[in-house]
Coordinates of C-alpha atoms and ligand atoms in Angstrom, one line a residue:
X13 CA -109.5 28.9 -89.7
X14 CA -113.3 30.6 -88.4
X15 CA -115.9 28.5 -88.1
X16 CA -118.5 31.3 -89.2
X17 CA -122.2 31.0 -88.1
X18 CA -124.3 33.2 -89.7
X19 CA -127.4 35.1 -88.6
X20 CA -130.2 36.5 -90.4
X21 CA -133.4 37.8 -89.3
X22 CA -136.7 38.9 -90.9
X23 CA -138.6 41.8 -89.5
X24 CA -140.4 44.4 -90.8
X25 CA -139.1 47.2 -88.9
X26 CA -136.0 49.1 -91.2
X27 CA -135.2 48.1 -94.8
X28 CA -137.3 44.5 -93.8
X29 CA -139.4 44.0 -96.5
X30 CA -136.6 44.0 -99.5
X31 CA -134.4 41.9 -97.3
X32 CA -135.5 38.6 -97.3
X33 CA -133.5 35.8 -95.5
X34 CA -131.8 34.7 -99.1
X35 CA -130.5 37.7 -99.8
X36 CA -128.9 38.4 -96.1
X37 CA -127.6 34.6 -96.3
X38 CA -126.3 35.0 -100.0
X39 CA -124.4 38.7 -99.0
X40 CA -123.3 37.0 -95.8
X41 CA -121.7 34.2 -97.4
X42 CA -119.9 36.5 -99.6
X43 CA -117.9 38.5 -96.9
X44 CA -116.9 34.9 -94.9
X45 CA -116.0 33.7 -98.5
X46 CA -113.8 37.0 -98.3
X47 CA -112.5 36.6 -95.2
X48 CA -111.2 32.8 -96.3
X49 CA -113.7 31.3 -93.2
X50 CA -116.1 28.6 -93.6
X51 CA -119.6 28.5 -93.2
X52 CA -120.9 26.1 -89.7
X53 CA -124.1 27.1 -89.8
X54 CA -127.3 29.1 -90.7
X55 CA -129.5 30.6 -88.5
X56 CA -132.3 32.3 -89.4
X57 CA -135.2 33.8 -87.4
X58 CA -138.8 35.0 -88.4
X59 CA -139.3 37.8 -86.1
X60 CA -141.7 39.8 -87.5
X61 CA -142.0 43.3 -84.8
X62 CA -138.7 44.9 -83.7
X63 CA -138.5 43.9 -80.0
X64 CA -141.2 42.5 -79.3
X65 CA -140.1 40.0 -76.7
X66 CA -140.5 37.1 -78.5
X67 CA -138.2 34.0 -78.7
X68 CA -136.0 33.5 -80.8
X69 CA -135.0 29.4 -81.1
X70 CA -132.2 29.7 -83.6
X71 CA -130.2 33.0 -81.9
X72 CA -130.8 30.6 -78.6
X73 CA -129.2 28.0 -80.6
X74 CA -126.4 29.8 -81.8
X75 CA -125.8 31.5 -78.1
X76 CA -125.6 27.8 -77.6
X77 CA -123.2 26.7 -80.5
X78 CA -121.0 29.4 -79.1
X79 CA -120.9 28.6 -75.6
X80 CA -119.6 25.2 -76.9
X81 CA -117.3 26.5 -79.5
X82 CA -119.0 24.9 -82.4
X83 CA -118.5 28.3 -84.0
X84 CA -116.4 31.4 -83.2
X85 CA -117.2 33.7 -85.3
X86 CA -120.8 35.0 -86.6
X87 CA -121.5 37.0 -90.0
X88 CA -124.8 39.2 -89.5
X89 CA -126.2 41.8 -92.3
X90 CA -126.6 44.5 -90.2
X91 CA -125.8 44.9 -86.3
X92 CA -129.7 45.1 -86.2
X93 CA -130.5 41.8 -87.6
X94 CA -128.4 40.4 -84.7
X95 CA -129.6 41.9 -81.5
X96 CA -133.2 44.2 -81.1
X97 CA -132.1 45.7 -77.4
X98 CA -128.9 47.1 -76.3
X99 CA -129.5 44.4 -73.4
X100 CA -129.3 41.5 -75.9
X101 CA -126.3 43.6 -77.7
X102 CA -124.3 43.8 -73.9
X103 CA -124.9 39.4 -74.1
X104 CA -123.4 39.5 -77.3
X105 CA -120.2 41.4 -76.5
X106 CA -119.9 39.6 -73.3
X107 CA -120.0 35.9 -74.8
X108 CA -117.7 37.1 -77.6
X109 CA -114.8 38.7 -74.8
X110 CA -115.6 35.5 -73.1
X111 CA -115.2 32.7 -76.2
X112 CA -113.0 35.4 -78.3
X113 CA -115.7 35.2 -80.8
X114 CA -115.5 37.6 -84.0
X115 CA -118.3 39.3 -85.0
X116 CA -118.5 40.7 -89.1
X117 CA -121.3 42.1 -90.9
X118 CA -122.2 42.6 -94.3
X119 CA -122.6 46.4 -94.1
X120 CA -119.8 47.3 -92.0
X121 CA -116.7 46.3 -89.6
X122 CA -117.4 46.0 -86.2
X123 CA -114.4 44.3 -84.0
X124 CA -115.7 43.6 -80.7
X125 CA -112.6 43.1 -79.5
X126 CA -111.5 46.3 -79.5
X127 CA -113.4 49.5 -77.4
X128 CA -113.9 50.9 -80.5
X129 CA -115.0 48.5 -82.2
X130 CA -117.8 47.8 -79.2
X131 CA -118.8 51.5 -78.9
X132 CA -119.8 51.4 -82.8
X133 CA -122.0 48.2 -82.1
X134 CA -124.0 50.1 -79.1
X135 CA -123.9 53.3 -81.1
X136 CA -125.5 50.7 -84.0
X137 CA -127.7 49.3 -81.9
X138 CA -128.9 52.1 -80.2
X139 CA -130.0 53.9 -83.7
X140 CA -131.7 50.7 -84.9
X141 CA -133.6 50.7 -81.7
X142 CA -134.3 54.4 -82.0
X143 CA -135.6 53.8 -85.4
X144 CA -138.0 50.9 -84.1
X145 CA -138.7 53.1 -81.5
X146 CA -140.1 56.2 -84.2
X147 CA -141.7 53.3 -86.2
X148 CA -143.8 52.4 -82.8
X149 CA -144.7 55.6 -82.1
X150 CA -145.8 56.6 -85.3
X151 CA -148.3 53.2 -85.1
X152 CA -149.7 54.2 -81.7
X153 CA -150.2 57.9 -83.4
X154 CA -152.1 56.6 -86.0
X155 CA -153.8 54.8 -84.0
X156 CA -155.2 57.7 -81.6
X157 CA -155.4 59.9 -84.7
X158 CA -158.2 57.4 -86.0
X159 CA -160.0 57.0 -82.2
X160 CA -160.6 61.3 -82.3
X161 CA -161.9 61.0 -85.4
X162 CA -164.1 58.4 -84.1
X163 CA -163.7 55.9 -86.3
X164 CA -164.4 52.0 -86.2
X165 CA -161.6 50.2 -85.7
X166 CA -161.8 46.5 -87.2
X167 CA -160.9 43.3 -87.1
X168 CA -161.3 40.7 -84.6
X169 CA -165.2 39.2 -83.4
X170 CA -167.9 42.2 -83.7
X171 CA -168.5 44.1 -80.4
X172 CA -171.6 42.4 -78.5
X173 CA -174.5 44.9 -79.0
X174 CA -173.7 45.9 -82.2
X175 CA -173.6 44.3 -85.9
X176 CA -171.0 43.2 -87.8
X177 CA -171.0 47.1 -89.0
X178 CA -170.2 47.9 -85.5
X179 CA -172.8 50.7 -85.8
X180 CA -176.5 49.2 -86.1
X181 CA -177.5 47.9 -82.8
X182 CA -178.4 44.2 -82.3
X183 CA -181.9 45.1 -80.4
X184 CA -181.9 41.3 -78.1
X185 CA -177.6 41.7 -77.5
X186 CA -178.6 45.2 -75.9
X187 CA -181.3 44.2 -73.8
X188 CA -178.7 41.9 -72.5
X189 CA -176.9 44.6 -72.0
X190 CA -179.3 46.8 -70.2
X191 CA -179.8 44.2 -67.4
X192 CA -176.3 43.2 -66.5
X193 CA -175.6 46.8 -66.3
X194 CA -178.3 47.0 -63.5
X195 CA -177.7 43.8 -61.9
X196 CA -173.8 44.9 -61.7
X197 CA -174.7 48.3 -60.6
X198 CA -177.0 46.6 -57.7
X199 CA -174.1 44.7 -56.7
X200 CA -174.8 41.1 -58.2
X201 CA -171.6 39.7 -58.5
X202 CA -170.2 38.7 -62.2
X203 CA -169.9 34.9 -61.9
X204 CA -174.2 35.2 -60.9
X205 CA -174.8 36.7 -63.8
X206 CA -172.6 35.0 -66.1
X207 CA -174.4 31.4 -64.6
X208 CA -177.7 32.9 -65.1
X209 CA -176.8 33.8 -68.8
X210 CA -175.5 30.6 -69.2
X211 CA -178.6 28.9 -68.2
X212 CA -180.3 31.2 -70.3
X213 CA -178.3 30.0 -73.4
X214 CA -177.0 33.7 -73.7
X215 CA -174.0 33.7 -75.7
X216 CA -170.8 36.0 -76.7
X217 CA -170.3 36.8 -80.4
X218 CA -168.0 34.0 -80.6
X219 CA -170.8 31.3 -79.6
X220 CA -169.0 30.9 -76.5
X221 CA -170.4 31.8 -72.9
X222 CA -169.9 34.8 -71.2
X223 CA -167.2 34.3 -68.2
X224 CA -166.4 36.9 -65.8
X225 CA -163.7 38.4 -66.9
X226 CA -165.0 38.7 -70.8
X227 CA -168.2 40.3 -69.5
X228 CA -166.1 42.6 -67.2
X229 CA -164.4 43.8 -69.9
X230 CA -167.9 43.8 -71.9
X231 CA -169.3 46.4 -69.3
X232 CA -166.6 48.3 -68.4
X233 CA -166.1 49.2 -72.2
X234 CA -167.3 52.8 -73.3
X235 CA -167.7 51.6 -76.7
X236 CA -171.8 50.3 -75.2
X237 CA -172.2 54.0 -74.0
X238 CA -171.3 55.4 -77.5
X239 CA -168.3 56.7 -76.8
X240 CA -164.8 55.8 -78.3
X241 CA -161.8 54.6 -76.3
X242 CA -158.2 54.7 -76.4
X243 CA -155.9 52.7 -75.1
X244 CA -152.2 53.4 -75.8
X245 CA -150.1 50.6 -76.6
X246 CA -147.3 49.9 -74.8
X247 CA -144.3 47.7 -75.7
X248 CA -143.9 44.1 -73.7
X249 CA -147.4 44.9 -72.5
X250 CA -149.3 41.4 -72.7
X251 CA -152.8 42.3 -70.7
X252 CA -154.5 45.3 -72.2
X253 CA -155.6 47.3 -69.0
X254 CA -159.3 47.2 -68.2
X255 CA -160.0 51.2 -69.1
X256 CA -158.8 53.6 -71.5
X257 CA -159.2 56.9 -72.0
X258 CA -162.3 58.6 -73.6
X259 CA -161.2 60.6 -76.6
X260 CA -164.6 60.8 -78.2
X261 CA -168.4 60.9 -77.8
X262 CA -171.4 59.9 -79.2
X263 CA -169.4 58.5 -81.9
X264 CA -172.4 55.3 -82.5
X265 CA -175.4 54.9 -80.7
X266 CA -175.4 54.0 -76.9
X267 CA -176.9 50.8 -75.3
X268 CA -176.3 52.2 -72.1
X269 CA -176.2 55.8 -70.8
X270 CA -173.1 57.7 -70.1
X271 CA -174.2 58.0 -66.4
X272 CA -174.3 54.6 -65.8
X273 CA -171.4 53.6 -68.0
X274 CA -169.0 55.6 -65.7
X275 CA -170.7 53.9 -62.6
X276 CA -169.6 50.5 -64.2
X277 CA -166.6 51.7 -65.4
X278 CA -165.6 53.0 -61.2
X279 CA -167.4 49.8 -59.9
X280 CA -165.7 47.2 -61.7
X281 CA -162.0 49.0 -62.0
X282 CA -162.3 49.2 -58.2
X283 CA -160.6 47.0 -56.6
X284 CA -161.9 47.6 -53.1
X285 CA -165.3 47.3 -54.4
X286 CA -164.4 43.8 -56.1
X287 CA -163.1 42.6 -52.9
X288 CA -166.6 42.9 -50.8
X289 CA -167.8 40.4 -53.5
X290 CA -165.2 38.1 -53.0
X291 CA -165.6 35.3 -50.4
X292 CA -162.0 33.4 -49.9
X293 CA -163.3 30.7 -47.5
X294 CA -165.5 29.4 -49.9
X295 CA -168.5 30.4 -47.4
X296 CA -170.0 33.3 -48.1
X297 CA -170.8 36.4 -46.2
X298 CA -173.8 38.6 -46.9
X299 CA -173.1 41.5 -45.3
X300 CA -169.4 41.9 -45.2
X301 CA -169.0 45.5 -46.4
X302 CA -172.8 46.4 -45.3
X303 CA -172.4 46.2 -42.1
X304 CA -170.6 49.3 -40.0
X305 CA -168.7 49.3 -36.7
X306 CA -170.4 52.0 -34.5
X307 CA -168.5 51.6 -31.6
X308 CA -167.4 55.5 -30.3
X309 CA -163.9 56.5 -30.8
X310 CA -162.8 58.5 -27.8
X311 CA -163.6 62.0 -29.7
X312 CA -167.4 60.5 -29.8
X313 CA -167.4 59.9 -33.5
X314 CA -168.3 56.6 -34.7
X315 CA -166.1 54.2 -35.8
X316 CA -167.0 53.9 -39.1
X317 CA -165.2 50.8 -40.3
X318 CA -166.6 48.1 -42.9
X319 CA -166.8 44.9 -41.1
X320 CA -165.9 41.6 -42.7
X321 CA -166.5 38.7 -42.5
X322 CA -164.0 36.0 -40.3
X323 CA -164.6 32.9 -38.3
X324 CA -163.7 32.3 -34.9
X325 CA -162.5 29.1 -33.5
X326 CA -164.6 27.9 -36.8
X327 CA -168.3 30.2 -35.6
X328 CA -168.2 32.8 -38.9
X329 CA -168.8 36.0 -37.4
X330 CA -168.2 40.0 -38.6
X331 CA -166.1 41.8 -37.2
X332 CA -164.3 45.4 -37.1
X333 CA -160.9 43.6 -38.0
X334 CA -158.2 45.7 -36.8
X335 CA -154.6 45.2 -39.2
X336 CA -152.0 46.9 -38.0
X337 CA -152.1 50.4 -39.7
X338 CA -155.6 50.4 -40.5
X339 CA -158.1 53.0 -38.7
X340 CA -160.7 49.6 -37.9
X341 CA -161.0 49.8 -33.8
X342 CA -161.8 46.1 -33.6
X343 CA -164.1 46.5 -31.1
X344 CA -167.2 44.9 -32.6
X345 CA -168.2 41.6 -34.0
X346 CA -171.4 40.2 -34.1
X347 CA -172.0 36.1 -35.3
X348 CA -172.7 36.2 -38.6
X349 CA -175.8 33.6 -39.0
X350 CA -178.0 35.1 -36.0
X351 CA -177.2 38.3 -38.0
X352 CA -177.6 37.3 -41.2
X353 CA -181.3 36.3 -40.2
X354 CA -182.3 39.3 -38.6
X355 CA -180.9 41.2 -41.4
X356 CA -183.2 39.5 -43.7
X357 CA -186.1 39.5 -41.8
X358 CA -185.8 43.4 -41.4
X359 CA -185.2 43.6 -45.1
X360 CA -188.8 41.5 -46.2
X361 CA -190.7 43.1 -43.8
X362 CA -189.5 46.5 -45.2
X363 CA -189.8 45.8 -48.6
X364 CA -193.4 44.4 -48.0
X365 CA -194.3 47.3 -46.0
X366 CA -196.1 49.8 -48.6
X367 CA -194.3 52.8 -47.1
X368 CA -190.7 51.1 -48.0
X369 CA -192.2 50.5 -51.6
X370 CA -193.1 53.7 -52.1
X371 CA -190.0 55.2 -50.8
X372 CA -188.0 52.7 -53.4
X373 CA -189.8 53.4 -55.8
X374 CA -190.5 57.6 -55.8
X375 CA -187.0 58.4 -54.9
X376 CA -186.5 59.3 -59.0
X377 CA -189.4 61.7 -58.6
X378 CA -190.9 59.4 -61.3
X379 CA -194.8 59.5 -59.7
X380 CA -197.1 58.2 -62.2
X381 CA -200.0 57.8 -60.7
X382 CA -199.0 54.2 -59.6
X383 CA -198.2 55.2 -55.8
X384 CA -201.8 56.7 -55.7
X385 CA -203.5 53.4 -56.9
X386 CA -201.7 51.3 -54.9
X387 CA -202.3 53.8 -52.1
X388 CA -206.0 53.2 -52.8
X389 CA -206.1 49.7 -52.8
X390 CA -204.3 49.2 -49.4
X391 CA -206.6 51.3 -48.1
X392 CA -209.8 48.8 -49.8
X393 CA -208.4 46.2 -48.4
X394 CA -208.2 47.4 -45.3
X395 CA -212.2 48.3 -45.5
X396 CA -213.1 44.9 -46.6
X397 CA -211.7 43.8 -43.5
X398 CA -213.3 45.9 -41.4
X399 CA -216.6 45.4 -43.4
X400 CA -216.0 41.4 -43.5
X401 CA -215.4 41.6 -39.4
X402 CA -218.7 43.6 -38.9
X403 CA -220.3 41.1 -41.2
X404 CA -221.8 43.5 -43.5
X405 CA -220.2 41.1 -46.5
X406 CA -219.8 37.3 -45.8
X407 CA -216.7 35.7 -45.7
X408 CA -216.7 34.9 -49.9
X409 CA -217.5 37.7 -50.9
X410 CA -214.7 39.1 -48.6
X411 CA -212.2 36.5 -50.4
X412 CA -213.6 37.0 -53.3
X413 CA -213.1 41.0 -53.4
X414 CA -209.8 40.6 -51.8
X415 CA -208.5 38.3 -54.0
X416 CA -209.2 40.7 -57.0
X417 CA -207.3 44.2 -55.3
X418 CA -204.3 41.9 -54.2
X419 CA -203.9 40.9 -57.9
X420 CA -204.2 44.5 -59.0
X421 CA -201.9 45.7 -55.8
X422 CA -199.1 43.1 -57.1
X423 CA -199.5 44.2 -60.4
X424 CA -199.1 47.6 -59.4
X425 CA -196.2 47.2 -57.2
X426 CA -194.3 45.3 -59.6
X427 CA -194.7 48.2 -62.1
X428 CA -193.2 50.6 -59.7
X429 CA -190.4 48.9 -59.1
X430 CA -189.7 48.3 -62.6
X431 CA -189.9 52.3 -63.8
X432 CA -187.1 52.8 -60.6
X433 CA -184.9 50.4 -62.2
X434 CA -184.4 48.1 -59.9
X435 CA -184.9 44.7 -61.8
X436 CA -183.9 42.6 -58.9
X437 CA -186.4 43.8 -56.9
X438 CA -188.7 43.6 -59.5
X439 CA -190.1 39.7 -59.5
X440 CA -189.1 39.6 -55.7
X441 CA -191.6 41.9 -53.9
X442 CA -194.2 40.0 -52.4
X443 CA -195.7 38.7 -49.3
X444 CA -193.0 38.2 -46.5
X445 CA -194.1 34.5 -46.4
X446 CA -193.3 34.5 -49.8
X447 CA -189.8 36.4 -50.3
X448 CA -188.9 34.1 -47.4
X449 CA -189.5 31.1 -49.0
X450 CA -187.9 32.5 -52.2
X451 CA -184.8 33.8 -50.2
X452 CA -184.1 30.4 -48.3
X453 CA -185.0 28.2 -51.7
X454 CA -184.4 29.9 -54.9
X455 CA -182.5 32.9 -54.7
X456 CA -178.0 32.3 -54.7
X457 CA -175.5 34.4 -52.5
X458 CA -175.1 36.9 -54.8
X459 CA -178.7 37.6 -55.7
X460 CA -179.5 37.9 -51.7
X461 CA -176.7 40.2 -51.2
X462 CA -178.2 42.4 -54.3
X463 CA -181.5 43.0 -52.4
X464 CA -179.7 43.7 -49.5
X465 CA -177.5 46.4 -51.4
X466 CA -180.3 47.7 -53.1
X467 CA -182.9 48.1 -50.0
X468 CA -179.7 49.6 -47.5
X469 CA -177.0 52.0 -47.4
X470 CA -174.9 50.6 -44.5
X471 CA -175.8 49.2 -41.1
X472 CA -174.7 50.4 -38.3
X473 CA -173.5 47.6 -35.3
X474 CA -173.5 48.6 -31.9
X475 CA -170.9 47.0 -29.5
X476 CA -172.6 44.1 -27.7
X477 CA -174.5 44.6 -24.4
X478 CA -172.2 42.0 -22.6
X479 CA -175.4 41.2 -20.4
X480 CA -177.6 40.6 -23.7
X481 CA -177.0 36.9 -25.6
X482 CA -178.5 38.3 -28.6
X483 CA -180.0 42.1 -28.9
X484 CA -181.5 43.3 -32.2
X485 CA -181.2 46.6 -31.1
X486 CA -177.7 46.8 -31.9
X487 CA -178.8 47.0 -35.6
X488 CA -179.5 50.3 -37.0
X489 CA -180.4 50.6 -40.6
X490 CA -180.0 53.3 -42.9
X491 CA -182.4 52.5 -45.7
X492 CA -182.0 53.6 -49.7
X493 CA -184.6 56.5 -49.3
Ligands
LIG227 ZN1 -164.5 49.6 -35.3

């Protein structure tokens, strides 16, 4: 007499709703009785999705009982209750062959011991799977249609920057998004921005603090630029890809512009770019990816490889790193500490100069008269100094006048920077000494890097002259202008 295991599974596919476990079990028990077998055990899994990769604990327990010889027949309602994938079905067929297990289903005779019975089982399994796939496809089509119609997708926490209706902008959150966008585009790292947000107690819609991964997802989403994004969900896929397909424009009010959003999406999804900000050794190489090898090749053009940080005998250096297969020449290296200092001095000197500030601030053709005011104040300062030198005014008069002009100058410079959307530089620009102090004491590596990235496109590094110990002329700055 066969010892039977009854296997039941609830799922939403096929006749799911009308076919609860109780009904499946009752039908199976009736079949067992007709056959004159006995029920050894009932295994029931609650498995909502048709072919999710979710484990089925009762299923696994049943397979174990087959292997142990505790049961030698399996009864189920339909083959699609038993297996979800062709692979699972083949597993059952193999097990049936090895242990002589008999299979019976309420909906029809299947004899896994004969070739034709196996074929029937395979066909039934394939048909059930096809049905499940059709259903998944229908659902995906529906989601896509909703997306194209610009329907607001429901469920989950509200998106940051928008109210519960997912359309109304929450202004203070929108300000944070705009600020983060600018800082990311200037090259500040996600973790640095997250630390800053935490210090300011800026929280996510769920009330937690921002983590680099969540911030990255927010800033890469097309939603914040008013666009609807659709990510097709494939079966077995556990993590959503960062970027989906943009299927509709101007669906709800934008927080950042489409241009900014596209730049962010490119930046955040580019692993090369992301690697520039990584520092696996724990030491930050401030200038990796910014220093560019300028050793001439045989044809006279420069190598052009972006240099990266690598220690040699414990001394951090930037090198044109030649790995097999890369076009890097491997011929240029410079000591990191000395180079970082030199570049810092050059950049702070440039930032303290009116010319650089002027170039930085007028690159967007936003001349609002500030440039003229700044130039005038600078001229005034110079004239005051001359008058003081010629004793036309007293030292006290000179100091008093200078204080007024300098204060106005600082304000106008800050305004000018703000207009061009360089918030990292805003609040940083000052005298060379001030900036040097702040650079050393209050900036973190990521902020320093952002300032470098905002002021230079790249810095060419020419090969060292063996006769010179340290040669600042090796460095050629390609200023942002
Ligand atoms: Zn090179």
